[in-house]
Coordinates of C-alpha atoms in Angstrom, one line a residue:
Chain O
X1 CA 179.4 135.5 77.4
X2 CA 176.9 138.5 78.1
X3 CA 176.5 140.1 81.6
X4 CA 173.2 140.6 82.9
X5 CA 172.0 142.8 85.3
X6 CA 168.7 142.1 87.2
X7 CA 166.9 144.3 89.3
X8 CA 164.6 142.1 92.1
X9 CA 162.0 142.2 94.5
X10 CA 161.4 139.9 97.1
X11 CA 159.3 139.5 100.5
X12 CA 161.9 137.7 102.7
X13 CA 159.7 136.4 105.2
X14 CA 160.0 132.5 104.7
X15 CA 164.0 132.9 103.6
X16 CA 167.0 132.4 105.6
X17 CA 168.4 135.3 104.1
X18 CA 170.2 136.2 100.8
X19 CA 172.8 134.1 100.6
X20 CA 173.4 130.2 99.8
X21 CA 173.5 128.8 103.4
X22 CA 173.4 125.2 105.0
X23 CA 170.2 125.0 106.3
X24 CA 166.9 127.0 104.7
X25 CA 166.0 128.4 101.7
X26 CA 167.4 131.8 100.4
X27 CA 167.0 133.9 97.7
X28 CA 170.2 133.6 96.0
X29 CA 169.3 129.4 96.1
X30 CA 165.9 130.1 94.1
X31 CA 167.1 132.6 91.5
X32 CA 170.6 130.4 90.7
X33 CA 168.0 126.8 90.7
X34 CA 166.0 128.5 88.1
X35 CA 168.5 130.0 85.9
X36 CA 170.5 126.5 86.0
X37 CA 167.4 124.9 84.8
X38 CA 167.0 127.8 82.0
X39 CA 171.2 126.8 81.0
X40 CA 171.1 123.2 82.0
X41 CA 174.3 124.0 83.9
X42 CA 175.1 126.0 86.9
X43 CA 175.1 129.7 87.1
X44 CA 176.5 131.9 89.7
X45 CA 174.8 135.1 90.1
X46 CA 176.4 138.1 92.6
X47 CA 174.1 140.9 94.5
X48 CA 174.9 143.9 95.7
X49 CA 175.1 142.8 99.4
X50 CA 173.3 140.0 101.6
X51 CA 170.0 140.9 103.4
X52 CA 169.6 139.1 106.5
X53 CA 166.4 136.7 106.9
X54 CA 163.4 138.2 106.8
X55 CA 164.6 141.3 105.4
X56 CA 162.6 142.4 102.4
X57 CA 164.5 144.3 98.9
X58 CA 162.4 146.3 96.4
X59 CA 165.4 146.7 94.1
X60 CA 168.1 144.4 94.8
X61 CA 170.3 144.4 92.4
X62 CA 172.1 140.8 90.9
X63 CA 174.0 140.3 88.0
X64 CA 175.4 136.6 86.1
X65 CA 177.2 135.9 82.8
X66 CA 174.5 133.7 80.1
X67 CA 175.6 132.2 77.1
X68 CA 171.8 132.0 75.9
X69 CA 171.1 134.2 73.0
X70 CA 167.7 135.5 74.1
X71 CA 167.5 139.6 74.3
X72 CA 167.9 140.3 77.8
X73 CA 164.5 141.8 78.6
X74 CA 163.1 138.3 77.8
X75 CA 164.6 137.0 81.3
X76 CA 161.8 139.0 83.4
X77 CA 159.4 136.7 82.1
X78 CA 161.1 133.5 81.9
X79 CA 162.5 133.7 85.1
X80 CA 159.2 135.4 86.8
X81 CA 157.2 132.3 85.5
X82 CA 159.8 129.8 87.4
X83 CA 160.4 131.5 90.6
X84 CA 158.2 131.5 93.4
X85 CA 155.8 134.1 94.0
X86 CA 157.7 136.1 97.0
X87 CA 160.4 136.6 94.3
X88 CA 159.8 139.2 91.1
X89 CA 162.3 140.0 88.9
X90 CA 161.3 143.9 87.7
X91 CA 164.0 144.7 85.3
X92 CA 166.9 142.7 83.2
X93 CA 169.2 144.5 81.4
X94 CA 172.3 143.7 79.5
X95 CA 175.6 145.6 80.8
X96 CA 179.4 145.1 79.2
X97 CA 181.5 142.8 81.6
X98 CA 183.2 145.9 83.8
X99 CA 179.6 145.9 85.6
X100 CA 179.8 144.5 88.9
X101 CA 176.6 144.4 90.9
X102 CA 178.9 144.5 94.6
X103 CA 181.8 146.3 93.4
X104 CA 180.2 148.8 91.2
X105 CA 177.6 149.9 93.8
X106 CA 178.3 153.5 94.7
X107 CA 174.8 154.3 96.7
X108 CA 172.3 152.2 98.6
X109 CA 169.1 153.4 99.9
X110 CA 167.3 151.2 103.0
X111 CA 164.1 151.7 104.2
X112 CA 162.4 151.1 107.9
X113 CA 158.9 150.7 108.6
X114 CA 157.7 151.1 111.8
X115 CA 154.0 151.4 113.3
X116 CA 152.5 152.4 116.5
X117 CA 149.5 150.1 116.2
X118 CA 149.1 146.4 115.6
X119 CA 147.8 145.3 112.4
X120 CA 147.8 141.5 111.2
X121 CA 148.2 142.4 107.8
X122 CA 151.7 144.4 108.1
X123 CA 152.9 141.9 111.1
X124 CA 156.0 140.6 108.3
X125 CA 156.2 144.4 106.6
X126 CA 156.9 146.6 109.5
X127 CA 157.9 146.7 113.0
X128 CA 155.5 147.7 116.1
X129 CA 156.7 150.4 118.4
X130 CA 154.0 151.0 121.2
X131 CA 156.1 153.6 123.0
X132 CA 155.1 157.3 122.5
X133 CA 157.5 158.6 120.0
X134 CA 159.0 162.0 119.5
X135 CA 159.3 162.6 115.6
X136 CA 161.3 165.6 116.4
X137 CA 163.5 164.0 118.5
X138 CA 164.2 161.1 115.8
X139 CA 164.5 163.8 113.3
X140 CA 167.3 165.5 114.9
X141 CA 169.0 161.8 115.8
X142 CA 168.9 161.0 112.1
X143 CA 170.5 164.3 111.1
X144 CA 172.9 163.4 113.5
X145 CA 174.2 160.1 111.3
X146 CA 174.7 161.9 108.1
X147 CA 178.4 162.5 107.3
X148 CA 181.4 160.6 107.0
X149 CA 181.7 158.5 110.0
X150 CA 183.2 155.6 111.7
X151 CA 180.4 153.4 112.2
X152 CA 181.7 151.2 114.4
X153 CA 179.2 151.8 117.0
X154 CA 176.8 151.0 114.9
X155 CA 177.8 147.7 113.6
X156 CA 178.0 144.1 114.8
X157 CA 181.6 143.5 115.8
X158 CA 181.9 139.8 114.3
X159 CA 182.1 141.3 111.0
X160 CA 185.5 141.1 109.9
X161 CA 186.0 144.5 108.2
X162 CA 188.7 146.7 109.0
X163 CA 187.5 149.6 107.5
X164 CA 184.2 151.2 109.2
X165 CA 184.1 154.3 107.6
X166 CA 181.0 155.1 105.4
X167 CA 179.1 158.0 104.0
X168 CA 175.5 158.6 104.8
X169 CA 174.4 161.2 102.3
X170 CA 170.4 161.3 103.4
X171 CA 168.9 160.0 106.7
X172 CA 165.4 161.5 107.2
X173 CA 162.1 160.8 108.8
X174 CA 159.0 160.2 106.6
X175 CA 155.0 159.7 107.8
X176 CA 152.9 157.3 105.2
X177 CA 149.2 156.6 106.5
X178 CA 149.9 155.2 109.4
X179 CA 153.4 154.1 109.5
X180 CA 156.7 156.1 110.5
X181 CA 159.6 155.4 107.8
X182 CA 163.3 155.6 108.2
X183 CA 165.1 156.8 105.4
X184 CA 169.1 156.1 104.4
X185 CA 170.9 156.4 101.4
X186 CA 174.6 156.2 102.2
X187 CA 177.8 154.8 100.3
X188 CA 177.3 151.3 101.7
X189 CA 176.2 150.2 105.3
X190 CA 178.0 147.6 107.8
X191 CA 176.7 144.3 109.0
X192 CA 173.3 145.1 110.8
X193 CA 174.2 149.2 110.6
X194 CA 170.8 150.3 109.5
X195 CA 169.0 148.0 112.2
X196 CA 171.3 149.3 115.1
X197 CA 170.8 153.2 114.0
X198 CA 166.8 152.7 114.0
X199 CA 166.9 151.0 117.0
X200 CA 168.8 153.8 118.5
X201 CA 166.8 156.3 116.8
X202 CA 163.6 154.4 118.2
X203 CA 165.3 154.9 121.4
X204 CA 166.1 158.6 121.0
X205 CA 162.6 159.0 120.1
X206 CA 161.1 157.5 123.1
X207 CA 163.3 159.8 125.5
X208 CA 166.0 157.0 126.4
X209 CA 168.6 158.8 124.8
X210 CA 169.0 162.5 123.5
X211 CA 169.5 163.5 120.0
X212 CA 173.1 164.8 120.5
X213 CA 173.8 161.7 122.3
X214 CA 174.4 160.4 118.7
X215 CA 177.7 162.2 118.5
X216 CA 179.2 160.7 121.4
X217 CA 177.5 157.1 120.4
X218 CA 180.0 157.7 117.1
X219 CA 182.8 158.9 118.9
X220 CA 183.1 156.1 121.1
X221 CA 183.4 153.0 118.4
X222 CA 182.1 150.7 120.9
X223 CA 178.6 148.7 119.7
X224 CA 178.0 148.8 123.4
X225 CA 177.1 152.4 123.7
X226 CA 174.6 152.5 120.9
X227 CA 170.9 151.4 121.1
X228 CA 169.1 148.1 120.4
X229 CA 169.3 146.2 116.7
X230 CA 165.5 147.0 115.7
X231 CA 164.2 143.4 114.1
X232 CA 164.5 142.4 110.7
X233 CA 161.2 142.7 109.2
X234 CA 160.8 146.2 109.3
X235 CA 164.0 146.9 106.4
X236 CA 164.0 147.1 102.9
X237 CA 166.8 147.4 100.4
X238 CA 165.0 149.5 98.4
X239 CA 167.4 150.9 95.7
X240 CA 171.0 150.4 94.9
X241 CA 172.9 153.0 92.6
X242 CA 175.5 152.3 90.3
X243 CA 176.4 156.0 88.8
X244 CA 179.4 158.0 90.3
X245 CA 178.4 160.5 93.3
X246 CA 180.1 163.6 92.3
Chain Q
X1 CA 125.8 136.0 131.8
X2 CA 127.1 138.9 129.7
X3 CA 127.5 139.1 126.4
X4 CA 130.3 140.7 124.6
X5 CA 130.5 141.4 120.9
X6 CA 134.0 141.8 119.6
X7 CA 134.9 143.3 115.9
X8 CA 138.2 141.1 114.8
X9 CA 140.4 141.6 111.8
X10 CA 142.3 138.5 110.4
X11 CA 144.9 137.5 108.0
X12 CA 143.1 134.6 106.5
X13 CA 146.4 133.6 104.8
X14 CA 146.8 130.8 106.9
X15 CA 143.8 129.8 107.8
X16 CA 140.9 127.0 106.6
X17 CA 138.5 129.4 106.8
X18 CA 136.8 130.5 109.3
X19 CA 134.4 128.1 110.5
X20 CA 135.8 125.3 113.1
X21 CA 136.3 122.3 110.4
X22 CA 138.2 119.2 110.3
X23 CA 140.8 119.5 108.8
X24 CA 142.9 122.6 109.2
X25 CA 143.2 125.6 111.5
X26 CA 140.6 128.1 111.3
X27 CA 139.9 131.6 113.0
X28 CA 137.0 130.5 115.1
X29 CA 139.1 127.3 116.7
X30 CA 141.7 130.2 117.4
X31 CA 139.8 132.1 119.4
X32 CA 137.3 129.9 121.1
X33 CA 140.6 128.0 122.2
X34 CA 141.9 131.2 123.8
X35 CA 138.7 131.8 125.3
X36 CA 138.5 128.3 126.8
X37 CA 141.7 129.0 128.5
X38 CA 140.8 132.2 130.1
X39 CA 137.3 130.6 131.4
X40 CA 138.8 127.4 132.4
X41 CA 135.6 125.8 130.3
X42 CA 134.9 125.9 126.5
X43 CA 133.0 129.3 124.8
X44 CA 131.1 128.9 121.8
X45 CA 131.3 132.1 119.6
X46 CA 128.9 133.3 116.9
X47 CA 130.5 135.4 113.8
X48 CA 128.2 137.5 111.4
X49 CA 128.7 134.9 109.0
X50 CA 131.6 132.4 107.8
X51 CA 134.9 133.7 105.3
X52 CA 136.3 130.8 103.2
X53 CA 140.2 129.8 103.6
X54 CA 142.6 132.4 102.6
X55 CA 139.9 135.3 103.2
X56 CA 140.5 138.2 104.8
X57 CA 138.7 140.3 107.2
X58 CA 138.6 143.9 109.2
X59 CA 135.7 143.7 111.0
X60 CA 134.3 140.6 111.4
X61 CA 131.8 140.7 114.4
X62 CA 131.4 137.7 116.9
X63 CA 129.8 137.6 120.0
X64 CA 129.8 135.3 122.9
X65 CA 128.7 135.0 126.7
X66 CA 130.9 135.4 129.2
X67 CA 130.9 134.9 133.3
X68 CA 134.2 136.6 134.1
X69 CA 133.8 139.6 136.1
X70 CA 136.4 142.0 134.1
X71 CA 135.3 145.2 132.1
X72 CA 134.6 144.4 128.4
X73 CA 137.0 146.1 126.9
X74 CA 139.9 144.6 128.8
X75 CA 138.7 141.5 126.5
X76 CA 141.0 143.2 123.8
X77 CA 144.6 143.1 125.3
X78 CA 144.0 139.6 127.0
X79 CA 142.5 138.3 124.1
X80 CA 145.6 140.0 121.7
X81 CA 148.1 138.6 124.6
X82 CA 147.2 135.2 123.8
X83 CA 146.1 135.1 119.8
X84 CA 148.3 134.4 117.3
X85 CA 149.5 137.5 115.4
X86 CA 147.6 137.2 112.1
X87 CA 144.5 137.5 114.5
X88 CA 143.8 140.8 115.8
X89 CA 140.9 142.1 118.0
X90 CA 140.1 145.6 117.5
X91 CA 137.1 146.3 119.9
X92 CA 135.0 144.7 122.8
X93 CA 131.8 146.1 124.1
X94 CA 129.4 144.2 126.5
X95 CA 126.0 144.0 125.0
X96 CA 122.5 143.1 126.2
X97 CA 121.3 139.8 125.3
X98 CA 119.3 140.2 122.2
X99 CA 122.3 141.1 120.4
X100 CA 123.0 138.4 118.0
X101 CA 126.2 138.7 115.6
X102 CA 124.7 136.6 112.6
X103 CA 121.2 137.2 112.8
X104 CA 121.6 140.9 114.3
X105 CA 123.6 141.4 110.8
X106 CA 121.8 144.2 108.9
X107 CA 124.2 145.2 106.2
X108 CA 127.7 144.0 105.3
X109 CA 130.4 145.8 103.1
X110 CA 132.8 143.5 101.2
X111 CA 136.0 144.9 99.5
X112 CA 137.8 143.2 96.6
X113 CA 141.5 144.5 95.7
X114 CA 143.1 143.4 92.3
X115 CA 146.0 144.9 91.1
X116 CA 147.2 145.0 87.2
X117 CA 151.4 143.7 88.0
X118 CA 152.5 141.5 89.8
X119 CA 153.7 142.3 93.4
X120 CA 155.4 139.8 95.8
X121 CA 154.2 142.1 98.6
X122 CA 150.7 141.9 97.7
X123 CA 150.3 138.0 96.5
X124 CA 148.5 137.2 99.2
X125 CA 146.2 140.7 99.5
X126 CA 145.2 141.6 96.1
X127 CA 144.2 139.0 93.2
X128 CA 146.7 140.2 89.9
X129 CA 144.7 140.7 86.7
X130 CA 147.1 141.1 83.6
X131 CA 144.1 141.7 81.0
X132 CA 143.8 145.6 80.1
X133 CA 140.6 146.2 82.0
X134 CA 138.0 149.3 80.9
X135 CA 137.1 150.8 84.0
X136 CA 134.3 152.3 82.9
X137 CA 132.6 149.2 81.8
X138 CA 133.3 147.4 85.1
X139 CA 131.3 150.9 86.8
X140 CA 128.5 150.3 84.1
X141 CA 128.6 146.5 85.4
X142 CA 128.8 147.2 89.5
X143 CA 125.5 150.0 89.0
X144 CA 123.6 146.7 87.7
X145 CA 123.7 144.7 90.4
X146 CA 122.8 147.7 93.2
X147 CA 119.1 146.8 94.1
X148 CA 117.1 143.8 95.3
X149 CA 117.5 141.2 93.1
X150 CA 117.4 137.3 93.1
X151 CA 121.4 136.0 93.3
X152 CA 120.9 132.9 92.0
X153 CA 123.0 133.0 89.1
X154 CA 125.9 134.8 91.5
X155 CA 126.1 132.0 94.1
X156 CA 126.8 128.8 94.4
X157 CA 124.0 126.0 93.7
X158 CA 125.3 123.3 96.2
X159 CA 124.0 126.4 98.9
X160 CA 120.9 124.7 100.3
X161 CA 119.4 128.1 100.9
X162 CA 115.6 128.7 99.7
X163 CA 115.6 132.2 99.3
X164 CA 118.3 134.0 97.0
X165 CA 117.0 137.4 96.8
X166 CA 119.0 139.9 98.3
X167 CA 119.7 143.8 98.1
X168 CA 122.3 145.4 97.3
X169 CA 122.8 148.9 98.8
X170 CA 126.1 150.2 97.2
X171 CA 128.4 148.5 94.5
X172 CA 131.2 150.7 93.3
X173 CA 134.7 150.9 92.0
X174 CA 137.6 152.6 93.4
X175 CA 141.1 153.3 92.6
X176 CA 144.0 153.5 95.4
X177 CA 147.4 153.6 94.3
X178 CA 147.8 150.7 91.9
X179 CA 145.2 149.0 93.3
X180 CA 141.6 148.5 92.0
X181 CA 138.6 147.8 94.7
X182 CA 135.5 146.5 94.1
X183 CA 133.1 148.0 97.6
X184 CA 130.0 146.2 98.0
X185 CA 127.8 147.2 100.9
X186 CA 124.3 144.5 101.2
X187 CA 122.0 143.2 103.3
X188 CA 123.7 140.1 103.2
X189 CA 125.7 137.9 100.9
X190 CA 125.0 134.3 99.7
X191 CA 128.2 131.9 99.5
X192 CA 130.8 133.2 97.0
X193 CA 128.5 135.8 95.5
X194 CA 131.0 138.4 96.1
X195 CA 133.4 136.5 94.4
X196 CA 131.2 135.5 91.6
X197 CA 129.8 139.1 91.3
X198 CA 133.7 140.2 91.0
X199 CA 134.8 137.4 88.6
X200 CA 131.8 138.6 86.5
X201 CA 132.8 142.3 86.5
X202 CA 136.5 141.4 85.8
X203 CA 135.3 139.7 82.4
X204 CA 132.9 142.9 81.3
X205 CA 136.0 144.8 82.0
X206 CA 138.2 142.9 79.5
X207 CA 135.2 142.8 77.3
X208 CA 134.1 139.7 77.4
X209 CA 130.4 140.2 78.5
X210 CA 128.5 143.7 78.2
X211 CA 127.5 146.0 81.1
X212 CA 124.0 145.4 79.9
X213 CA 124.7 141.7 80.2
X214 CA 124.3 141.6 84.0
X215 CA 120.5 141.9 84.0
X216 CA 119.9 139.1 81.7
X217 CA 122.7 136.8 83.8
X218 CA 120.4 138.3 87.0
X219 CA 117.4 137.2 85.3
X220 CA 118.4 133.4 84.1
X221 CA 118.7 132.3 87.8
X222 CA 121.4 130.0 86.6
X223 CA 124.9 129.9 88.0
X224 CA 126.5 128.9 84.4
X225 CA 125.4 132.1 82.6
X226 CA 127.9 134.4 85.0
X227 CA 131.4 134.4 85.0
X228 CA 134.4 133.2 86.9
X229 CA 134.8 133.0 90.5
X230 CA 137.3 135.3 91.6
X231 CA 140.2 133.7 93.7
X232 CA 139.5 134.2 98.0
X233 CA 143.0 136.4 98.7
X234 CA 141.6 139.4 97.6
X235 CA 138.5 139.6 99.3
X236 CA 138.1 141.0 102.5
X237 CA 134.9 141.3 105.0
X238 CA 135.0 145.2 105.8
X239 CA 132.3 146.0 108.2
X240 CA 129.5 144.7 109.4
X241 CA 126.3 146.9 110.6
X242 CA 123.5 146.1 113.2
X243 CA 121.6 149.5 112.7
X244 CA 118.6 149.4 111.2
X245 CA 118.0 150.5 107.4
X246 CA 115.6 153.0 107.0

């Protein structure tokens, strides 16, 4: 058996999320169904992590084991020929069998797009925020999130994770055309963490909170003290990195 | 009665086209249904022209007559509050009753987006052409289309229009990011004309025709001598102009 690593992009608009669920199409189900047709037996895939319904990915990473003898690169064309056109395999590579898409992930990058005016062409790809926003206040709030913190206040309490300490290496605000992008690079993210961080930073931008309030929010370890959860359709899993961070 | 001019953008992906048809939702039906709710009686709208199923608009122009006494600008918010989020009213203005969205149009601009690589996020918004293309040959072909010509070879013969002479003022090839844009400004366009011009110019770009062949195609006045019809989802009605051209 050879282990294949895929880099996959998808438009999450029409999916009930990444992971196989009782109701609704998922990215995982689509890819596994195509792999089963190619292999003539079920093939299980492992992703770096789930994404929720309507969340997008530019660089989701997946692995699976195959007995097929074709070169790894051939999986790109073969899979894309059968996958729906809102899922695209960008790269395929053979790895040794110690590679694991989920446990091996060292850093993840997420981006969140917002815009200040309605645009019918961006309705599934950026959240519209019509409040007047202070970029400077949002930049200061983002800086307070950098570092190693317990992110309990910025995660959904139903998540049964014991250790809620994560490290954010980079958190910045970018402007591109008429959109504002919140970019995060971290060791990993709790369930809904990016969307709650973005929702809170936007509330700082409109003056409901001060940038320094982020520090007390982190210390409180209580979801109720942070801001709202930003909607899913502005969020992109941008990149997953498997190299060791020094 | 006051005449109101609207500038409207729409994502045509989920519509059967602009004009009211027996089957399928149309842009016209959506707007007329909202206007009827506002007015409590049917309101007929007139557009600069139709767009086909899956074709988009950034600057479609529409007019209608109203007995409502609110300021014209208020129609923007009122309509957007009730319209689906893939249709956006960008501007509303009161005109005198000689204004006519269709008969008064002096110039129209269409743009057509293609890309050379697949992108799941652009699948409804640009046509993918994977052939290697010569930008220079496509530019030369576009230049041959400029001017006043009989465009019979570049229109669908079922169109029962007698006069197939139209003027193209501008025809250029733009590059934006990883997309190529064909931009046309003309006095008006026949049914499917832009899509057939683009399909033909792409075939010049891949070497099937020479740029100079465009001249013989125009002279032949026969649809069969021109190239294929490019798919609808790359096409945008960009702008309609009502000022006299000198």
